[in-house]
mmCIF file of C-alpha atoms in Angstrom:
data_model
loop_
_atom_site.group_PDB
_atom_site.id
_atom_site.type_symbol
_atom_site.label_atom_id
_atom_site.label_comp_id
_atom_site.label_asym_id
_atom_site.label_seq_id
_atom_site.Cartn_x
_atom_site.Cartn_y
_atom_site.Cartn_z
ATOM 1 C CA MET O 156 109.835 38.689 101.056
ATOM 2 C CA ARG O 157 107.994 39.892 104.292
ATOM 3 C CA THR O 158 104.849 41.498 103.838
ATOM 4 C CA THR O 159 103.156 43.895 106.374
ATOM 5 C CA LYS O 160 99.784 45.590 106.232
ATOM 6 C CA LEU O 161 99.836 48.863 105.913
ATOM 7 C CA ARG O 162 97.822 51.874 107.750
ATOM 8 C CA PRO O 163 95.683 53.647 106.001
ATOM 9 C CA ALA O 164 96.487 56.873 107.067
ATOM 10 C CA LEU O 165 99.695 58.796 108.378
ATOM 11 C CA VAL O 166 101.407 57.570 111.152
ATOM 12 C CA ILE O 167 103.224 59.917 112.923
ATOM 13 C CA CYS O 168 106.301 59.427 115.411
ATOM 14 C CA ALA O 169 105.127 56.237 118.265
ATOM 15 C CA ALA O 170 106.567 54.969 121.192
ATOM 16 C CA LEU O 171 108.367 52.447 119.342
ATOM 17 C CA ILE O 172 110.452 55.373 117.942
ATOM 18 C CA GLY O 173 112.248 57.864 119.142
ATOM 19 C CA CYS O 174 112.204 60.652 116.950
ATOM 20 C CA SER O 175 113.966 63.662 116.956
ATOM 21 C CA ASN O 176 114.279 66.584 114.439
ATOM 22 C CA GLY O 177 112.996 63.827 111.430
ATOM 23 C CA GLY O 178 115.722 61.441 112.469
ATOM 24 C CA ALA O 179 114.815 58.428 115.006
ATOM 25 C CA GLU O 180 117.293 55.826 116.735
ATOM 26 C CA ALA O 181 115.137 52.499 116.227
ATOM 27 C CA ALA O 182 114.455 50.211 119.245
ATOM 28 C CA THR O 183 113.980 46.715 118.751
ATOM 29 C CA VAL O 184 110.646 46.685 116.701
ATOM 30 C CA ALA O 185 110.077 43.809 114.831
ATOM 31 C CA CYS O 186 110.323 43.481 111.052
ATOM 32 C CA ASP O 187 106.513 42.697 110.241
ATOM 33 C CA SER O 188 105.434 45.761 112.891
ATOM 34 C CA GLU O 189 103.188 48.451 110.977
ATOM 35 C CA PRO O 190 105.819 51.015 109.595
ATOM 36 C CA VAL O 191 105.700 54.636 111.380
ATOM 37 C CA ILE O 192 105.903 57.372 108.974
ATOM 38 C CA MET O 193 108.598 60.060 110.445
ATOM 39 C CA THR O 194 109.003 63.445 108.689
ATOM 40 C CA THR O 195 111.939 65.597 108.580
ATOM 41 C CA GLN O 196 111.994 69.231 109.054
ATOM 42 C CA ALA O 197 111.601 69.998 105.965
ATOM 43 C CA GLY O 198 108.351 67.764 105.293
ATOM 44 C CA VAL O 199 110.247 64.901 103.833
ATOM 45 C CA ASP O 200 108.011 61.707 105.048
ATOM 46 C CA PHE O 201 109.864 58.854 105.456
ATOM 47 C CA VAL O 202 110.005 55.400 106.597
ATOM 48 C CA ARG O 203 113.089 53.066 108.013
ATOM 49 C CA THR O 204 113.424 49.853 107.932
ATOM 50 C CA PRO O 205 113.279 47.861 111.492
ATOM 51 C CA ASP O 206 116.965 46.526 112.290
ATOM 52 C CA SER O 207 115.402 43.308 112.935
ATOM 53 C CA CYS O 208 115.054 42.840 109.454
ATOM 54 C CA PHE O 209 118.582 42.318 109.000
ATOM 55 C CA ASP O 210 119.369 39.900 111.457
ATOM 56 C CA SER O 211 121.691 36.889 109.908
ATOM 57 C CA LEU O 212 122.152 37.861 106.750
ATOM 58 C CA PRO O 213 124.150 35.630 105.011
ATOM 59 C CA GLY O 214 127.976 36.578 104.396
ATOM 60 C CA PHE O 215 126.713 40.010 105.721
ATOM 61 C CA PRO O 216 128.341 40.576 109.266
ATOM 62 C CA TYR O 217 129.184 44.083 108.932
ATOM 63 C CA GLU O 218 128.406 46.544 111.535
ATOM 64 C CA ALA O 219 125.828 49.608 110.420
ATOM 65 C CA LYS O 220 126.815 53.252 110.430
ATOM 66 C CA TYR O 221 124.909 56.340 109.730
ATOM 67 C CA VAL O 222 125.636 59.819 108.928
ATOM 68 C CA GLU O 223 122.532 62.391 108.678
ATOM 69 C CA ILE O 224 122.375 64.071 105.163
ATOM 70 C CA ASP O 225 119.159 66.921 105.065
ATOM 71 C CA GLY O 226 117.691 65.392 107.759
ATOM 72 C CA LEU O 227 117.544 61.919 106.432
ATOM 73 C CA ARG O 228 119.861 58.858 107.385
ATOM 74 C CA GLN O 229 121.881 57.667 105.025
ATOM 75 C CA GLY O 230 123.580 53.760 105.881
ATOM 76 C CA TYR O 231 127.059 52.430 105.013
ATOM 77 C CA VAL O 232 129.350 49.689 106.356
ATOM 78 C CA ASP O 233 132.575 50.925 106.823
ATOM 79 C CA GLU O 234 135.420 48.459 107.573
ATOM 80 C CA GLY O 235 139.325 48.381 107.303
ATOM 81 C CA PRO O 236 141.727 50.392 109.074
ATOM 82 C CA ALA O 237 140.629 54.426 109.152
ATOM 83 C CA GLU O 238 143.655 55.107 108.558
ATOM 84 C CA ALA O 239 143.846 54.066 104.936
ATOM 85 C CA ASP O 240 142.695 55.609 102.079
ATOM 86 C CA PRO O 241 139.166 54.761 101.074
ATOM 87 C CA ILE O 242 137.856 52.244 98.456
ATOM 88 C CA LEU O 243 134.111 53.549 98.250
ATOM 89 C CA LEU O 244 132.068 50.899 96.875
ATOM 90 C CA LEU O 245 128.322 52.118 95.243
ATOM 91 C CA HIS O 246 125.681 49.611 93.976
ATOM 92 C CA GLY O 247 122.956 50.205 91.112
ATOM 93 C CA GLN O 248 119.542 49.815 91.043
ATOM 94 C CA PRO O 249 117.382 47.490 92.917
ATOM 95 C CA SER O 250 120.038 46.405 95.284
ATOM 96 C CA TRP O 251 122.179 47.742 98.787
ATOM 97 C CA SER O 252 125.482 46.908 100.082
ATOM 98 C CA TYR O 253 124.693 43.781 100.325
ATOM 99 C CA LEU O 254 126.025 43.496 96.754
ATOM 100 C CA TYR O 255 129.710 44.018 98.096
ATOM 101 C CA ARG O 256 129.624 40.855 100.452
ATOM 102 C CA LYS O 257 132.337 39.111 99.209
ATOM 103 C CA MET O 258 134.193 42.059 98.245
ATOM 104 C CA ILE O 259 134.703 43.408 101.221
ATOM 105 C CA PRO O 260 136.766 40.756 102.774
ATOM 106 C CA VAL O 261 139.131 40.358 100.409
ATOM 107 C CA LEU O 262 139.745 44.054 100.472
ATOM 108 C CA VAL O 263 140.033 44.682 103.616
ATOM 109 C CA ASP O 264 142.486 41.473 103.962
ATOM 110 C CA ALA O 265 144.661 43.282 101.343
ATOM 111 C CA GLY O 266 144.880 46.057 104.365
ATOM 112 C CA HIS O 267 142.425 49.130 102.832
ATOM 113 C CA ARG O 268 139.913 50.522 104.068
ATOM 114 C CA VAL O 269 136.682 49.619 102.509
ATOM 115 C CA ILE O 270 133.161 52.485 102.935
ATOM 116 C CA ALA O 271 129.916 50.882 101.036
ATOM 117 C CA MET O 272 127.328 52.677 100.657
ATOM 118 C CA ASP O 273 123.532 52.768 100.767
ATOM 119 C CA HIS O 274 121.598 55.233 97.833
ATOM 120 C CA VAL O 275 118.730 57.069 100.096
ATOM 121 C CA GLY O 276 115.943 54.623 99.875
ATOM 122 C CA MET O 277 117.807 51.457 99.476
ATOM 123 C CA GLY O 278 119.380 49.112 102.036
ATOM 124 C CA ARG O 279 120.050 50.547 105.547
ATOM 125 C CA SER O 280 119.761 54.317 104.284
ATOM 126 C CA ASP O 281 116.303 55.789 105.621
ATOM 127 C CA LYS O 282 113.482 56.020 102.537
ATOM 128 C CA PRO O 283 111.129 58.640 101.584
ATOM 129 C CA ILE O 284 107.575 57.141 100.730
ATOM 130 C CA ASP O 285 106.830 60.159 97.807
ATOM 131 C CA ILE O 286 108.609 58.969 94.664
ATOM 132 C CA GLU O 287 108.435 62.603 93.610
ATOM 133 C CA TYR O 288 111.430 63.200 96.221
ATOM 134 C CA TYR O 289 113.497 60.744 94.305
ATOM 135 C CA SER O 290 115.646 62.705 91.218
ATOM 136 C CA TYR O 291 119.415 61.477 89.520
ATOM 137 C CA LEU O 292 120.392 64.860 90.812
ATOM 138 C CA GLY O 293 119.668 64.316 94.461
ATOM 139 C CA HIS O 294 121.356 61.362 94.593
ATOM 140 C CA ILE O 295 124.345 63.036 93.075
ATOM 141 C CA ASP O 296 123.997 65.787 95.720
ATOM 142 C CA ARG O 297 123.782 63.360 98.573
ATOM 143 C CA LEU O 298 126.744 61.151 97.314
ATOM 144 C CA GLU O 299 128.437 64.712 97.491
ATOM 145 C CA LYS O 300 127.548 65.565 100.968
ATOM 146 C CA PHE O 301 127.946 62.279 101.922
ATOM 147 C CA ILE O 302 131.756 61.920 101.118
ATOM 148 C CA GLY O 303 132.423 65.234 102.484
ATOM 149 C CA ALA O 304 130.543 64.209 106.194
ATOM 150 C CA LEU O 305 132.951 61.531 106.212
ATOM 151 C CA ASN O 306 135.873 63.509 105.096
ATOM 152 C CA LEU O 307 137.127 61.291 102.287
ATOM 153 C CA ASN O 308 140.107 61.666 100.088
ATOM 154 C CA HIS O 309 142.170 60.013 97.589
ATOM 155 C CA ILE O 310 139.273 57.269 96.821
ATOM 156 C CA THR O 311 139.011 54.867 94.983
ATOM 157 C CA LEU O 312 135.500 54.736 93.112
ATOM 158 C CA PHE O 313 134.357 51.220 92.364
ATOM 159 C CA CYS O 314 130.670 51.440 90.752
ATOM 160 C CA GLN O 315 128.339 50.050 88.511
ATOM 161 C CA ASP O 316 125.017 50.254 86.838
ATOM 162 C CA TRP O 317 123.269 53.466 88.924
ATOM 163 C CA GLY O 318 126.405 53.625 91.027
ATOM 164 C CA SER O 319 128.259 54.272 88.056
ATOM 165 C CA MET O 320 125.524 56.947 86.853
ATOM 166 C CA ILE O 321 125.810 58.749 89.887
ATOM 167 C CA GLY O 322 129.370 58.410 91.132
ATOM 168 C CA LEU O 323 130.892 58.806 87.451
ATOM 169 C CA HIS O 324 129.051 62.072 87.147
ATOM 170 C CA VAL O 325 130.739 62.828 90.866
ATOM 171 C CA ALA O 326 133.828 61.703 90.053
ATOM 172 C CA GLY O 327 133.851 63.719 87.051
ATOM 173 C CA LYS O 328 132.598 67.054 88.646
ATOM 174 C CA HIS O 329 135.299 66.832 91.405
ATOM 175 C CA SER O 330 137.956 64.672 90.182
ATOM 176 C CA GLU O 331 140.644 66.002 92.473
ATOM 177 C CA TRP O 332 138.937 63.856 95.187
ATOM 178 C CA PHE O 333 139.685 60.302 93.081
ATOM 179 C CA ASP O 334 142.992 58.454 93.155
ATOM 180 C CA ARG O 335 141.606 55.663 91.095
ATOM 181 C CA ILE O 336 137.946 54.699 89.248
ATOM 182 C CA VAL O 337 137.138 51.405 88.679
ATOM 183 C CA VAL O 338 133.613 50.398 86.769
ATOM 184 C CA GLY O 339 131.650 47.360 86.251
ATOM 185 C CA ASP O 340 129.153 47.274 83.760
ATOM 186 C CA GLY O 341 128.137 50.894 83.562
ATOM 187 C CA THR O 342 128.838 54.417 82.436
ATOM 188 C CA LEU O 343 127.932 57.815 82.542
ATOM 189 C CA ALA O 344 125.397 58.698 79.379
ATOM 190 C CA VAL O 345 125.491 61.763 78.007
ATOM 191 C CA ILE O 346 121.589 62.877 76.519
ATOM 192 C CA PRO O 347 121.189 65.508 74.510
ATOM 193 C CA ALA O 348 118.566 67.816 76.981
ATOM 194 C CA TRP O 349 115.707 68.178 74.356
ATOM 195 C CA ILE O 350 115.477 63.727 74.206
ATOM 196 C CA THR O 351 112.817 62.164 76.616
ATOM 197 C CA PRO O 352 114.255 58.674 76.536
ATOM 198 C CA PHE O 353 111.256 56.757 77.739
ATOM 199 C CA PRO O 354 107.767 58.050 77.618
ATOM 200 C CA PRO O 355 107.095 58.131 81.411
ATOM 201 C CA VAL O 356 104.881 55.863 83.821
ATOM 202 C CA GLU O 357 101.581 56.325 83.239
ATOM 203 C CA ASN O 358 99.652 56.632 86.897
ATOM 204 C CA PRO O 359 102.472 55.700 88.746
ATOM 205 C CA ASP O 360 101.124 55.154 92.543
ATOM 206 C CA GLU O 361 98.967 53.251 90.980
ATOM 207 C CA ILE O 362 99.094 48.805 92.344
ATOM 208 C CA ASN O 363 99.101 46.914 88.838
ATOM 209 C CA THR O 364 98.217 43.379 89.528
ATOM 210 C CA GLU O 365 97.722 42.460 85.986
ATOM 211 C CA ILE O 366 101.457 43.411 84.885
ATOM 212 C CA VAL O 367 103.463 40.187 84.438
ATOM 213 C CA SER O 368 106.927 40.288 85.253
ATOM 214 C CA PRO O 369 109.583 40.972 82.917
ATOM 215 C CA PHE O 370 112.392 38.768 84.577
ATOM 216 C CA ALA O 371 109.851 36.127 85.125
ATOM 217 C CA ASP O 372 110.605 33.983 82.108
ATOM 218 C CA ILE O 373 114.481 34.438 82.118
ATOM 219 C CA PRO O 374 116.066 30.772 83.930
ATOM 220 C CA PRO O 375 118.532 30.808 87.366
ATOM 221 C CA GLN O 376 120.974 29.568 85.060
ATOM 222 C CA GLN O 377 121.724 31.989 82.438
ATOM 223 C CA LEU O 378 122.162 31.181 78.905
ATOM 224 C CA PRO O 379 125.136 33.310 77.301
ATOM 225 C CA PHE O 380 124.147 36.278 74.950
ATOM 226 C CA TYR O 381 128.220 36.713 74.026
ATOM 227 C CA ASP O 382 130.498 34.592 72.178
ATOM 228 C CA GLU O 383 134.190 34.994 73.006
ATOM 229 C CA ASP O 384 134.764 38.041 70.397
ATOM 230 C CA CYS O 385 131.937 39.610 72.287
ATOM 231 C CA ASN O 386 129.530 38.789 69.154
ATOM 232 C CA LEU O 387 125.951 39.256 70.714
ATOM 233 C CA LEU O 388 124.392 34.908 69.973
ATOM 234 C CA SER O 389 121.077 36.350 70.714
ATOM 235 C CA PRO O 390 118.915 39.453 72.175
ATOM 236 C CA GLY O 391 117.701 37.758 75.131
ATOM 237 C CA ASN O 392 114.298 38.170 76.491
ATOM 238 C CA GLN O 393 112.468 41.003 74.713
ATOM 239 C CA SER O 394 110.153 41.729 77.390
ATOM 240 C CA LEU O 395 112.670 42.890 79.333
ATOM 241 C CA GLY O 396 112.594 45.963 77.253
ATOM 242 C CA PHE O 397 113.226 49.322 79.351
ATOM 243 C CA PRO O 398 109.874 51.018 79.520
ATOM 244 C CA ASN O 399 108.338 47.455 80.809
ATOM 245 C CA ARG O 400 111.086 47.614 83.301
ATOM 246 C CA MET O 401 109.892 51.250 84.281
ATOM 247 C CA ARG O 402 106.291 50.094 84.346
ATOM 248 C CA TYR O 403 107.237 46.773 86.061
ATOM 249 C CA ALA O 404 109.267 48.271 89.075
ATOM 250 C CA MET O 405 106.877 51.303 89.193
ATOM 251 C CA THR O 406 103.428 49.609 89.549
ATOM 252 C CA GLY O 407 103.695 46.530 89.453
ATOM 253 C CA ALA O 408 102.248 44.164 92.824
ATOM 254 C CA SER O 409 104.636 41.423 92.431
ATOM 255 C CA PHE O 410 107.304 43.435 92.014
ATOM 256 C CA HIS O 411 110.258 43.080 94.670
ATOM 257 C CA PRO O 412 114.065 43.366 94.326
ATOM 258 C CA ALA O 413 115.852 40.287 95.023
ATOM 259 C CA GLU O 414 113.708 38.639 91.498
ATOM 260 C CA VAL O 415 115.658 41.620 89.492
ATOM 261 C CA LEU O 416 119.033 40.517 90.842
ATOM 262 C CA GLU O 417 118.091 36.935 91.136
ATOM 263 C CA ALA O 418 116.962 37.323 87.098
ATOM 264 C CA LEU O 419 120.073 39.373 85.955
ATOM 265 C CA THR O 420 122.560 37.603 87.814
ATOM 266 C CA TYR O 421 124.341 34.387 85.972
ATOM 267 C CA TYR O 422 124.302 32.181 88.563
ATOM 268 C CA ASP O 423 121.152 30.710 90.197
ATOM 269 C CA LEU O 424 121.274 32.781 93.397
ATOM 270 C CA PRO O 425 120.077 30.944 96.654
ATOM 271 C CA SER O 426 116.762 31.583 98.686
ATOM 272 C CA ASP O 427 118.524 33.508 101.970
ATOM 273 C CA GLU O 428 120.523 35.532 99.665
ATOM 274 C CA GLU O 429 117.222 36.229 97.421
ATOM 275 C CA ASP O 430 115.464 37.431 101.333
ATOM 276 C CA ALA O 431 118.436 39.614 101.797
ATOM 277 C CA TYR O 432 118.118 41.621 98.752
ATOM 278 C CA ASP O 433 114.744 42.170 99.777
ATOM 279 C CA ALA O 434 115.204 42.654 103.942
ATOM 280 C CA PRO O 435 115.630 46.533 103.007
ATOM 281 C CA PHE O 436 111.907 46.391 101.786
ATOM 282 C CA PRO O 437 109.504 44.559 104.284
ATOM 283 C CA SER O 438 106.973 46.362 102.476
ATOM 284 C CA ARG O 439 105.499 48.209 99.568
ATOM 285 C CA ILE O 440 105.414 51.510 101.518
ATOM 286 C CA TYR O 441 109.269 50.995 101.572
ATOM 287 C CA MET O 442 110.263 50.664 98.062
ATOM 288 C CA ALA O 443 109.349 54.117 96.546
ATOM 289 C CA GLY O 444 113.200 54.824 95.964
ATOM 290 C CA ALA O 445 113.592 50.913 94.136
ATOM 291 C CA ARG O 446 110.198 51.674 92.434
ATOM 292 C CA VAL O 447 111.112 54.928 90.535
ATOM 293 C CA PHE O 448 115.124 54.080 90.261
ATOM 294 C CA PRO O 449 114.459 52.862 86.506
ATOM 295 C CA SER O 450 112.431 55.724 85.868
ATOM 296 C CA LEU O 451 115.163 58.309 86.731
ATOM 297 C CA VAL O 452 116.901 57.583 83.468
ATOM 298 C CA ASN O 453 114.323 60.465 82.046
ATOM 299 C CA ASP O 454 116.013 62.928 84.467
ATOM 300 C CA ILE O 455 119.429 62.379 82.457
ATOM 301 C CA PRO O 456 118.801 64.510 79.349
ATOM 302 C CA GLY O 457 121.289 67.755 79.669
ATOM 303 C CA VAL O 458 122.981 66.922 82.668
ATOM 304 C CA ASN O 459 125.709 65.257 82.306
ATOM 305 C CA ASP O 460 128.182 66.975 79.547
ATOM 306 C CA ASP O 461 130.263 68.669 81.705
ATOM 307 C CA ALA O 462 130.996 65.247 83.957
ATOM 308 C CA TRP O 463 131.678 63.306 81.103
ATOM 309 C CA ALA O 464 134.238 66.300 79.430
ATOM 310 C CA SER O 465 136.325 65.984 82.781
ATOM 311 C CA LEU O 466 136.118 62.523 82.665
ATOM 312 C CA THR O 467 137.848 62.725 78.773
ATOM 313 C CA ARG O 468 140.761 64.637 81.033
ATOM 314 C CA TYR O 469 141.143 62.409 83.718
ATOM 315 C CA GLU O 470 144.298 60.591 83.671
ATOM 316 C CA LYS O 471 144.335 58.678 86.323
ATOM 317 C CA PRO O 472 144.212 55.182 86.496
ATOM 318 C CA PHE O 473 140.783 54.176 84.832
ATOM 319 C CA LEU O 474 139.862 50.222 85.040
ATOM 320 C CA THR O 475 136.961 48.941 83.662
ATOM 321 C CA ILE O 476 135.604 45.433 84.714
ATOM 322 C CA TRP O 477 133.090 43.864 82.236
ATOM 323 C CA ALA O 478 130.588 40.936 82.710
ATOM 324 C CA THR O 479 130.695 38.807 79.550
ATOM 325 C CA ASN O 480 126.361 38.232 79.953
ATOM 326 C CA ASP O 481 124.758 41.673 80.199
ATOM 327 C CA PRO O 482 123.126 41.982 76.560
ATOM 328 C CA LEU O 483 120.955 45.474 77.718
ATOM 329 C CA SER O 484 122.997 48.752 78.439
ATOM 330 C CA PRO O 485 125.379 49.362 79.913
ATOM 331 C CA GLY O 486 126.319 45.832 79.313
ATOM 332 C CA PRO O 487 127.456 45.860 75.819
ATOM 333 C CA CYS O 488 131.130 45.640 74.599
ATOM 334 C CA GLU O 489 130.549 49.051 72.684
ATOM 335 C CA VAL O 490 129.566 50.560 76.292
ATOM 336 C CA GLN O 491 132.981 49.246 77.748
ATOM 337 C CA ASP O 492 135.023 50.542 74.278
ATOM 338 C CA HIS O 493 133.751 54.063 74.716
ATOM 339 C CA LEU O 494 134.607 54.599 77.957
ATOM 340 C CA THR O 495 138.157 52.688 77.066
ATOM 341 C CA ASP O 496 138.935 54.875 74.130
ATOM 342 C CA ASN O 497 137.509 58.374 75.603
ATOM 343 C CA ILE O 498 139.301 58.487 78.692
ATOM 344 C CA PRO O 499 143.054 59.273 79.040
ATOM 345 C CA GLY O 500 143.395 57.257 82.311
ATOM 346 C CA ALA O 501 142.104 53.768 80.894
ATOM 347 C CA GLU O 502 145.328 53.838 78.495
ATOM 348 C CA GLY O 503 147.432 50.935 79.526
ATOM 349 C CA GLN O 504 145.264 48.872 81.756
ATOM 350 C CA PRO O 505 144.465 45.207 81.360
#
């Protein structure tokens, strides 16, 4: 992972990057340059990953495109014929649209328009530096605005992990926008408003040099968690308890996104692909969005009831594609069964 010495004080728009109304067109800036902090008209301080950090990504030759939402640049890939109905790919945490590098060419070759969006704070999108900026409903609002800005309709949604938590809420709220939905290891959790799922991380802005990565003991090639009948063979690594993941992501000095992708991917990731997952985050100041994402689980209570109720009336095609080696929510077979048992469009799907 690349590291950069951070300025101790706020850096305002400098000659390296020309700024206007909080947006900036990046000139050629070295990936390890000191970060430049910019500010939107609404007063949101953010950084922008230099384009050079994304040079020569293995298996990802796609041009970055951008749309401005609330003064922040939203990055996305848009490939295939513009006149075709779009397939919208939504990544989870702490990845970015690079996750879909192997799916994009297959779908484009089949004649589809494929759009892979980077959530704010991730990938090529701008990155507010205050963890308080990020919220579950904020991600939902930005996705709605993104779909509107690109004038997308007749959408096929593919979503996984946090991409499903965000995407399925939007699909439930605006079911008329979506002709098909495909979910992989994801769900739309409905939690009563009076429940706090996990204790909030204490001192979230501290840098903890002593906390041990909960992913450190997972071998590059995982052992099977399930038998062929979907029975859990072992509970897996208990240090992966979600509060530990929340705390480590938020405060761990050694936290970097690629370690999560490597640990939770069944097969070993080559080092150049690990570097690609870390490319958006050349230093800690770029990581606020990735750091806070696990803690957004505490934003969920009381906000998904109506969206879920709408999905239980969704009769257009709804397909679930599950891994066989994810022992944690939303990986268990019971989560997939809950979707297929309650969403009419899942009936008859393979």
